Short mmCIF file of C-alpha atoms in Angstrom, two decimals:
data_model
loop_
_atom_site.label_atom_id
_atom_site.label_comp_id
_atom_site.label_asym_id
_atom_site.label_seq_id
_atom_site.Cartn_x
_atom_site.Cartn_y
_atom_site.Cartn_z
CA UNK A 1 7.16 -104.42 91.25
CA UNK A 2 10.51 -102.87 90.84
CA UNK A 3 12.28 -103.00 94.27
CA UNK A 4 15.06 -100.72 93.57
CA UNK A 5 12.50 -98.12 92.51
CA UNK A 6 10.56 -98.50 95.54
CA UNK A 7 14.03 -98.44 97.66
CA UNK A 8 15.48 -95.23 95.52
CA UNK A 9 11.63 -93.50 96.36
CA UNK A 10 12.05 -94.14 100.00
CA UNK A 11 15.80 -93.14 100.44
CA UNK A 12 14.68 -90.10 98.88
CA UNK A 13 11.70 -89.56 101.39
CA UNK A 14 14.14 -88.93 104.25
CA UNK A 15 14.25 -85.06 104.40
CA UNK A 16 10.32 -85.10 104.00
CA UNK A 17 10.10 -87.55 107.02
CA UNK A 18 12.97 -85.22 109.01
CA UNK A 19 10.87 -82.21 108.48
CA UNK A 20 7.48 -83.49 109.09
CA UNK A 21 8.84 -85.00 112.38
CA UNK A 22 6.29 -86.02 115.09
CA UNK A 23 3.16 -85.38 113.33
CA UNK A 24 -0.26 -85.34 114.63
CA UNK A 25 -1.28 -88.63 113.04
CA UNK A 26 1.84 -90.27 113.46
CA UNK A 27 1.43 -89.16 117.44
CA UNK A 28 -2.11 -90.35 117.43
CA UNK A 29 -1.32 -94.08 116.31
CA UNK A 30 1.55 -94.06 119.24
CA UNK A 31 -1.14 -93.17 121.66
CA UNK A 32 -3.65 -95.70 120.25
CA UNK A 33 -1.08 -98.46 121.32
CA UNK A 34 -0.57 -97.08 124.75
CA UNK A 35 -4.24 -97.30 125.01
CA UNK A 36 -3.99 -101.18 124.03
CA UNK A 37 -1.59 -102.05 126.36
CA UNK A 38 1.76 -101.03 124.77
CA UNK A 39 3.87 -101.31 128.20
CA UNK A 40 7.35 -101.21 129.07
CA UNK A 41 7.78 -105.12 128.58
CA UNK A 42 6.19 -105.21 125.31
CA UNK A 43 7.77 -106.45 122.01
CA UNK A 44 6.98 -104.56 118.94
CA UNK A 45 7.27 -105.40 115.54
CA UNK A 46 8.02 -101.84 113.29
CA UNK A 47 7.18 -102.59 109.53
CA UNK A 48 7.82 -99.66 107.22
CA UNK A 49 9.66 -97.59 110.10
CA UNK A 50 11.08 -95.10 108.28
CA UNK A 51 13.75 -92.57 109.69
CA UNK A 52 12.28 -94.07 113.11
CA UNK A 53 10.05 -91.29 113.67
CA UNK A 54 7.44 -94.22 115.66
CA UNK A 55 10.21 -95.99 116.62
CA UNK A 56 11.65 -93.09 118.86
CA UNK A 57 8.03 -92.49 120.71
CA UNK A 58 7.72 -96.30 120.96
CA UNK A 59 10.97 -96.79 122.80
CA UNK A 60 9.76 -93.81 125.11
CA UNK A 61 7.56 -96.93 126.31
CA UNK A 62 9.25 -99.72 126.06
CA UNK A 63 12.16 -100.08 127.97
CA UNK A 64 12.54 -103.48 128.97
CA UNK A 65 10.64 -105.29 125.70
CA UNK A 66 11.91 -105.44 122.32
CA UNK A 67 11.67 -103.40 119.18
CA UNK A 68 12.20 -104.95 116.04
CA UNK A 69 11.88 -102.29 113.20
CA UNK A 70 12.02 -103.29 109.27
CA UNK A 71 12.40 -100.69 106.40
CA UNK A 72 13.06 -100.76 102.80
CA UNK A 73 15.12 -98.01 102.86
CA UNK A 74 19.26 -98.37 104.17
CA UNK A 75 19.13 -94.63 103.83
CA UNK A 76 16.51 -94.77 106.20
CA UNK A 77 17.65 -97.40 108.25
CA UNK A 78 21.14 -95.70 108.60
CA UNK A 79 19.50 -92.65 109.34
CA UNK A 80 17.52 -94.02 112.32
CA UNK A 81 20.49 -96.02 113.42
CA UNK A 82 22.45 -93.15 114.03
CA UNK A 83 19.59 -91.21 115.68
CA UNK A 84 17.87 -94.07 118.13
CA UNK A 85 20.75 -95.45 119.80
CA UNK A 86 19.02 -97.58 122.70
CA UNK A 87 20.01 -101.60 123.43
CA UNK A 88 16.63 -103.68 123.26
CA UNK A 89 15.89 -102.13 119.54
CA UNK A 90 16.91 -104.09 116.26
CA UNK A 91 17.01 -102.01 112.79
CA UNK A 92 16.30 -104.61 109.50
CA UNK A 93 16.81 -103.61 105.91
CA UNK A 94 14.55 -105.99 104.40
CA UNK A 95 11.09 -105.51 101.65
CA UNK A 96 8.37 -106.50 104.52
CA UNK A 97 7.01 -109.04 102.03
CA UNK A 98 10.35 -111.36 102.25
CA UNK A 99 11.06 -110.04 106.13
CA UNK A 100 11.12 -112.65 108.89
CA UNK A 101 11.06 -111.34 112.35
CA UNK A 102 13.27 -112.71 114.87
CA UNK A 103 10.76 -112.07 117.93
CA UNK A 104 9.62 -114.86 118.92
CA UNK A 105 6.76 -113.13 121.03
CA UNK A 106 5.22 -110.01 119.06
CA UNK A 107 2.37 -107.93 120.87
CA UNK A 108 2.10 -105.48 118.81
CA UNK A 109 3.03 -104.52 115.05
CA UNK A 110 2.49 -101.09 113.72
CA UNK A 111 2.54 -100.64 110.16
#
């Protein structure tokens, strides 16, 4: 597996993502964890979050939990960054298969 390929794919997946926006499955899944529980003290774990595109709806939720997102992607992550500017969420560049997260507690983790 060639990382840099994977990273150079993603970074280049941005204006897709930006266009595409909310979409109806993307929408769906946030709603699935609002039926599960996801509440405003939840702590989420984000792997593979993108521009932030989940991360954004998430927060919407959670106000007083934590977000920790992880992406492949610094384009991304610097895109997101810039875009979701809120205090309890964490951005991590990081392949998810050497990521650590630093919650301690995690209810949920979207993928």
């Amino acid at each position: 597996m060639n990382k840099n390929k994977i990273k150079s794919f993603y970074d280049n997946f941005i204006n897709y993502q930006k266009e595409s926006n909310v979409n109806e499955r993307i929408f769906s899944l946030y709603k699935k964890t609002r039926r599960y529980g996801l509440n405003k003290y939840s702590n989420v774990l984000e792997l593979g979050s993108g521009i932030g595109t989940m991360t954004c709806l998430i927060s919407k939720t959670v106000t007083k939990g934590r977000i920790e997102t992880v992406e492949i992607s610094p384009n991304s992550v610097d895109y997101a960054k810039k875009h979701i500017k809120k205090k309890n969420i964490r951005f991590f560049t990081s392949d998810i298969i050497d990521y650590k997260p630093e919650l301690k507690r995690i209810d949920f983790i979207t993928l």
